Short mmCIF file of the C-alpha atoms (twelve columns), coordinates in Angstrom:
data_MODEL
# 
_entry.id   MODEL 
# 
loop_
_atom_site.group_PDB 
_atom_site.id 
_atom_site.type_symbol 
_atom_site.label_atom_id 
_atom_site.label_alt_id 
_atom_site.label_comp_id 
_atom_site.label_asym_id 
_atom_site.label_seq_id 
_atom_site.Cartn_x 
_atom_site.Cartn_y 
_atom_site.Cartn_z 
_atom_site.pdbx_PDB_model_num 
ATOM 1   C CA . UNK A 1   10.423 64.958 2.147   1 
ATOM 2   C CA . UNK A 2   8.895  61.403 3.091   1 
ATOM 3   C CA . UNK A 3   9.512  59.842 -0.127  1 
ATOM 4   C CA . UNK A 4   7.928  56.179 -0.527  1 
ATOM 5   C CA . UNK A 5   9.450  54.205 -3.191  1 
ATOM 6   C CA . UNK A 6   12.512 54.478 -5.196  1 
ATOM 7   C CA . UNK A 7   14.210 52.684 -7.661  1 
ATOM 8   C CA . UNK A 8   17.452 52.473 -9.603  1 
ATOM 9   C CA . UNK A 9   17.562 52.983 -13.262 1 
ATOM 10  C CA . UNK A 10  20.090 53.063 -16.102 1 
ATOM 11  C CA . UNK A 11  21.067 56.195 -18.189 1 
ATOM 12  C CA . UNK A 12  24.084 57.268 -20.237 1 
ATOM 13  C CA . UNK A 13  25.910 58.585 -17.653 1 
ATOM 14  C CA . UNK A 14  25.395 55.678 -15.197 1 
ATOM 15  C CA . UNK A 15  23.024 54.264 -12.639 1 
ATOM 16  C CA . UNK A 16  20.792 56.891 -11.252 1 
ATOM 17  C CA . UNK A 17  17.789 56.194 -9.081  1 
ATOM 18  C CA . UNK A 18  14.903 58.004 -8.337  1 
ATOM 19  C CA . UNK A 19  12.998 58.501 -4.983  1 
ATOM 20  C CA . UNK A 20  8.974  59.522 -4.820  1 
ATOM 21  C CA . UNK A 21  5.755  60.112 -2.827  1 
ATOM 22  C CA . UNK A 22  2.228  60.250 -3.882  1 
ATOM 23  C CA . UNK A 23  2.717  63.753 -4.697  1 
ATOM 24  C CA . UNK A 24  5.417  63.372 -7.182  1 
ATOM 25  C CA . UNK A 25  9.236  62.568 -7.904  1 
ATOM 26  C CA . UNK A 26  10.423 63.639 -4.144  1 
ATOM 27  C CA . UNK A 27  14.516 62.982 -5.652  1 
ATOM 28  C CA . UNK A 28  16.679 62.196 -8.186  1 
ATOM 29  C CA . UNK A 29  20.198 60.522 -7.552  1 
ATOM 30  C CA . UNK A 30  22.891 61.304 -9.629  1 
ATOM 31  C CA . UNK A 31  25.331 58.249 -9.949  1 
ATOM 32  C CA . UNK A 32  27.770 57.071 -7.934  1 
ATOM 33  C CA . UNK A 33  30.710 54.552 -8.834  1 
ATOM 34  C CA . UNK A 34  29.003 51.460 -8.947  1 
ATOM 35  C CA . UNK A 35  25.005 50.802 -8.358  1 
ATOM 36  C CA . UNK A 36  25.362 49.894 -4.984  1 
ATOM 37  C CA . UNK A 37  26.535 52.667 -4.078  1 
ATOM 38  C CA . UNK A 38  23.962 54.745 -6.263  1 
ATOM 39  C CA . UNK A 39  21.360 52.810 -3.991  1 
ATOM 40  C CA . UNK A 40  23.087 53.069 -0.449  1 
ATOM 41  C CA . UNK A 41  23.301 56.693 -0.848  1 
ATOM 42  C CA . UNK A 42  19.439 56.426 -1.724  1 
ATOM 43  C CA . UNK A 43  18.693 54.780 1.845   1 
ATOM 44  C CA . UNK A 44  20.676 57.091 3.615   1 
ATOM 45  C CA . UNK A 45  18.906 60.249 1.963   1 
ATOM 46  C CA . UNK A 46  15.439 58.990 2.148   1 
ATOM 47  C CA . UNK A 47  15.724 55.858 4.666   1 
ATOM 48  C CA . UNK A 48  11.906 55.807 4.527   1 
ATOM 49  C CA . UNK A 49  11.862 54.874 1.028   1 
ATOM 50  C CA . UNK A 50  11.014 51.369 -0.032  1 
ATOM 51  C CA . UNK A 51  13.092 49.881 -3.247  1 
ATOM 52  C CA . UNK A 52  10.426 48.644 -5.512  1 
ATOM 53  C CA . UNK A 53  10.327 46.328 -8.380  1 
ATOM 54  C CA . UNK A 54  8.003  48.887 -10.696 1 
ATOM 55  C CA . UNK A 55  7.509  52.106 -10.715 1 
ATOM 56  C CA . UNK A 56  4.131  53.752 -10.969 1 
ATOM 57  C CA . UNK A 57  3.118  55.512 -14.186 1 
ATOM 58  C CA . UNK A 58  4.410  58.623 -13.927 1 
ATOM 59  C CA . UNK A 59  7.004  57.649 -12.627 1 
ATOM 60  C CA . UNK A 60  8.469  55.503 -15.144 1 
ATOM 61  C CA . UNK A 61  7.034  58.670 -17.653 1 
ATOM 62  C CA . UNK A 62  9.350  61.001 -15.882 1 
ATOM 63  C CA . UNK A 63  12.235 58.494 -15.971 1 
ATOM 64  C CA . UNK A 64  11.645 57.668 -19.640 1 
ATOM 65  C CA . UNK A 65  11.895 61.489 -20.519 1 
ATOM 66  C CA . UNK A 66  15.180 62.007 -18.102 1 
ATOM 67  C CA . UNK A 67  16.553 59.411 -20.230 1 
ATOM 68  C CA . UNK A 68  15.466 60.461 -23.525 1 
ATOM 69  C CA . UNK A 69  17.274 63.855 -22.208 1 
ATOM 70  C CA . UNK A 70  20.581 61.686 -20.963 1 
ATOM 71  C CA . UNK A 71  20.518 60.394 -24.554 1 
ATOM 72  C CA . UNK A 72  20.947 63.364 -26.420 1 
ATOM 73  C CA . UNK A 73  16.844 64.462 -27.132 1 
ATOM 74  C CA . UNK A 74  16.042 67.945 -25.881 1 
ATOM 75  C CA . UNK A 75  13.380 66.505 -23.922 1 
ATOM 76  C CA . UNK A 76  12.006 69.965 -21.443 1 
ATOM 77  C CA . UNK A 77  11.539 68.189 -17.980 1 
ATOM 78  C CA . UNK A 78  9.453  71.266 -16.470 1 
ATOM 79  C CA . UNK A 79  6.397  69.743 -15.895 1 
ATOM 80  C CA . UNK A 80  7.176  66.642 -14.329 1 
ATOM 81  C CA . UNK A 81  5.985  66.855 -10.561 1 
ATOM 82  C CA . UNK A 82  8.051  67.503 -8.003  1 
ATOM 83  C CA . UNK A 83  7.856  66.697 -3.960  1 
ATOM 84  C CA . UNK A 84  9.859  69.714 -2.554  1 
ATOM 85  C CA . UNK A 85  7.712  70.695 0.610   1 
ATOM 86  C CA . UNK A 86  10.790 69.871 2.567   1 
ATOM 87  C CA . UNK A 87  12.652 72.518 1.025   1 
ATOM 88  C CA . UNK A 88  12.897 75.682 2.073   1 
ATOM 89  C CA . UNK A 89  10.678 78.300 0.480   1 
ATOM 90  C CA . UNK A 90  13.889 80.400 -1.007  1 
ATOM 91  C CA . UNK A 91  14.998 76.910 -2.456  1 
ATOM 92  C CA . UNK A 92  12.027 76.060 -3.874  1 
ATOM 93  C CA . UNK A 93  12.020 79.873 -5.633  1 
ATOM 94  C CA . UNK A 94  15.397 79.160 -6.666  1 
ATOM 95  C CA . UNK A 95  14.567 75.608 -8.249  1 
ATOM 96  C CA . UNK A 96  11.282 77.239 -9.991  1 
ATOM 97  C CA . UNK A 97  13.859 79.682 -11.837 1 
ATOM 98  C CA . UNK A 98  16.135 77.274 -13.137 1 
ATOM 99  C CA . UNK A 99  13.851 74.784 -14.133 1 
ATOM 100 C CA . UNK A 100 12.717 77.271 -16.859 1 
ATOM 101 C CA . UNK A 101 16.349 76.960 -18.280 1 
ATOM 102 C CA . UNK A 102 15.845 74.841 -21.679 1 
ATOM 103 C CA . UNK A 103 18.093 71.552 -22.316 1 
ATOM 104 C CA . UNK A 104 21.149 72.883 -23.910 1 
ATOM 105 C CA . UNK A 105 21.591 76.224 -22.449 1 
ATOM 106 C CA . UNK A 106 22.442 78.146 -19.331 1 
ATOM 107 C CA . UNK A 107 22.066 80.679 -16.858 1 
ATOM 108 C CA . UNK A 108 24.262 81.882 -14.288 1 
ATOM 109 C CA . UNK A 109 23.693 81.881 -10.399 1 
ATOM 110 C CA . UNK A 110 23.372 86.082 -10.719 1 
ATOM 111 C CA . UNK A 111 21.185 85.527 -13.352 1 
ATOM 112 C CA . UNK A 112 18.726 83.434 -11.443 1 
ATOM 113 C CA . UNK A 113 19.621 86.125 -8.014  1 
ATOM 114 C CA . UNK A 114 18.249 88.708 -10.520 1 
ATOM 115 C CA . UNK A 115 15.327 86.970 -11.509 1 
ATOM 116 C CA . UNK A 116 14.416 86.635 -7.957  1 
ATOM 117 C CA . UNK A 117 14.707 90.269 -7.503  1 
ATOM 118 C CA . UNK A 118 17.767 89.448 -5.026  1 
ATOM 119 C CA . UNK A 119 20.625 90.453 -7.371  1 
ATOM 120 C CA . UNK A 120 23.419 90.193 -4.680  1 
ATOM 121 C CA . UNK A 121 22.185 86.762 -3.171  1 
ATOM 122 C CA . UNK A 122 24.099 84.801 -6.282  1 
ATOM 123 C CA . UNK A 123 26.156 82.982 -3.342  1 
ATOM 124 C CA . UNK A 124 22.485 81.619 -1.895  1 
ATOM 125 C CA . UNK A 125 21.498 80.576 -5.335  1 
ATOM 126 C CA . UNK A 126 24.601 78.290 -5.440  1 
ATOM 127 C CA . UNK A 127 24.023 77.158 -1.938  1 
ATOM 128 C CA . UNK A 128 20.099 75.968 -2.681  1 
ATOM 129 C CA . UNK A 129 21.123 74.452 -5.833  1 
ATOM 130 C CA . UNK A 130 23.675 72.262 -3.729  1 
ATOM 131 C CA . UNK A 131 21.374 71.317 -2.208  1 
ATOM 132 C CA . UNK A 132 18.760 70.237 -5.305  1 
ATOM 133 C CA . UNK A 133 17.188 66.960 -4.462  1 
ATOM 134 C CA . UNK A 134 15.867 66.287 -8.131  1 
ATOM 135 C CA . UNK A 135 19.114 67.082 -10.209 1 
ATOM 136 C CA . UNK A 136 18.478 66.791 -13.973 1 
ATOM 137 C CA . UNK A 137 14.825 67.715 -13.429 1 
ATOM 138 C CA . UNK A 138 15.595 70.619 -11.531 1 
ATOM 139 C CA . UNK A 139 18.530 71.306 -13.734 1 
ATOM 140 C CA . UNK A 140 21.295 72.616 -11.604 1 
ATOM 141 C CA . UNK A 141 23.883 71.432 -14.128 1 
ATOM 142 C CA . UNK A 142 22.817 73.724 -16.466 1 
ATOM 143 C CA . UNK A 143 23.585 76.909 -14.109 1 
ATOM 144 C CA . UNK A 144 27.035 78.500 -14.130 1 
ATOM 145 C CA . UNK A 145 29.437 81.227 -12.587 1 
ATOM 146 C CA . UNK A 146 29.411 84.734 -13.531 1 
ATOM 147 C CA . UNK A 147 32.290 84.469 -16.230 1 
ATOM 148 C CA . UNK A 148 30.797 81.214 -18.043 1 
ATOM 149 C CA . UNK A 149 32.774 78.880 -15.290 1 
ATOM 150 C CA . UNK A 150 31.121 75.208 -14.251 1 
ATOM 151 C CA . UNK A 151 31.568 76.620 -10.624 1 
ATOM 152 C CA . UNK A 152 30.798 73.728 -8.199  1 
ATOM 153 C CA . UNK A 153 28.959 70.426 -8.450  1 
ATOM 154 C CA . UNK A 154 28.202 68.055 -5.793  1 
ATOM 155 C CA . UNK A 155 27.589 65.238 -7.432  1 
ATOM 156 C CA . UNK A 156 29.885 62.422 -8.028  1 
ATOM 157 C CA . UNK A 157 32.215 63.229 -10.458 1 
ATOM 158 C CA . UNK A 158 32.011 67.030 -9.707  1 
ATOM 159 C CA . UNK A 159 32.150 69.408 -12.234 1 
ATOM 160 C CA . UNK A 160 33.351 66.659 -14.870 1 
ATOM 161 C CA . UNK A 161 29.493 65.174 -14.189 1 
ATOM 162 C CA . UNK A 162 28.334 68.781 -14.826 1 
ATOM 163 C CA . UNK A 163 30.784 69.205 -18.103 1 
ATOM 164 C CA . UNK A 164 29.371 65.800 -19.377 1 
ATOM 165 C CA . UNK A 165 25.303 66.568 -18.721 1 
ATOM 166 C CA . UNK A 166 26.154 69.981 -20.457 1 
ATOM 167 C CA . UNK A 167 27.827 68.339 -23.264 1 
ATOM 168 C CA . UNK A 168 25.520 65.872 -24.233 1 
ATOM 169 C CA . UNK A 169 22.691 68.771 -23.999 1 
ATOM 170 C CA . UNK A 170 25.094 70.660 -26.685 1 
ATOM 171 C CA . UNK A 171 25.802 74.002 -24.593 1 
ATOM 172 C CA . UNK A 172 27.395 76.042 -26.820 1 
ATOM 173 C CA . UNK A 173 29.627 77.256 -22.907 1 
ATOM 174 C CA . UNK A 174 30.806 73.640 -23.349 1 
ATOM 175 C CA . UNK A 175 33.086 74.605 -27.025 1 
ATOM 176 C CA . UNK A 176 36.434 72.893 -25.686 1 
ATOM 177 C CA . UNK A 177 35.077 69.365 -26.979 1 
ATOM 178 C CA . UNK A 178 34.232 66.107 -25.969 1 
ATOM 179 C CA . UNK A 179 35.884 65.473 -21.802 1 
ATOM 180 C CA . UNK A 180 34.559 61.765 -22.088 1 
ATOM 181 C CA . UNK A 181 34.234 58.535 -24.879 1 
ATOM 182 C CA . UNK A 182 31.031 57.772 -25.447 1 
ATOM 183 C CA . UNK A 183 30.180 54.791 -23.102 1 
# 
């Protein structure tokens, strides 16, 4: 993945940033604590990548529409191009699955192992979407364990960042209420 510019940008749940090549959004950064940190874990993920001051077009498209989706819309994110010929090929089956997952529901990792035609590979599902270098786009949030459990999350926050994305999407596998005030 030789992503060329990225930049940091504001959403409800914090500073995110974004990473791309001429091919298309090449990663998405979930936040970290502070924005610093959001954009030194940036340069050590795609050290290559150049901060910029603006964004190209569709760029700033795609990060318009995450945010809409951060806001509450149930903005579909499927179409936005991706950069993912780093990945490996079962990855990039596994990411292709979940991104048909609409905002505000969920499948599980056997679910998307099924839909692959590799029902007992559920444990690789979870693996590649560890892995997920465009989180929110790819929507990895949105995928749970077999019993309706947030199972893992590696972004900051862990499963309480998951919780949150899932909540403000309005997943009805989110019914315990509200985890955080609005900001």
């Amino acid at each position: 993945m030789s992503a060329q510019g990225f930049a940091l940008f504001d959403t409800p749940i914090g500073t995110c940033a974004v990473a791309w090549s001429g091919r298309g959004i090449a990663g998405l950064q979930l936040p970290e604590p502070t924005a610093a940190a959001t954009r030194a874990r940036v340069k050590r993920r795609w050290p290559a990548a150049v901060e910029a001051d603006a964004v190209p077009a569709g760029v700033q498209r795609a990060l318009d529409r995450v945010q809409a989706l951060l806001a509450g819309d149930a903005v579909e994110l499927a179409d936005i191009p991706l950069d993912l010929e780093a990945a490996p090929k079962f990855h990039r089956k596994v990411y292709e699955v979940a991104r048909t997952i609409p905002p505000g529901r969920t499948l599980t990792y056997g679910e998307i192992a099924r839909r692959l035609g590799m029902p007992h590979e559920s444990r690789e599902v979870g693996q590649a979407l560890g892995r997920n270098p465009v989180a929110i786009i790819v929507p990895c949030h949105r995928v749970l364990g077999a019993d309706g459990r947030m199972g893992g999350f590696s972004a900051n926050g862990g499963v309480s960042t998951k919780r949150r994305m899932l909540e403000i999407e309005g997943a009805p596998e989110v019914g315990a209420g509200p985890l955080f005030a609005a900001r």
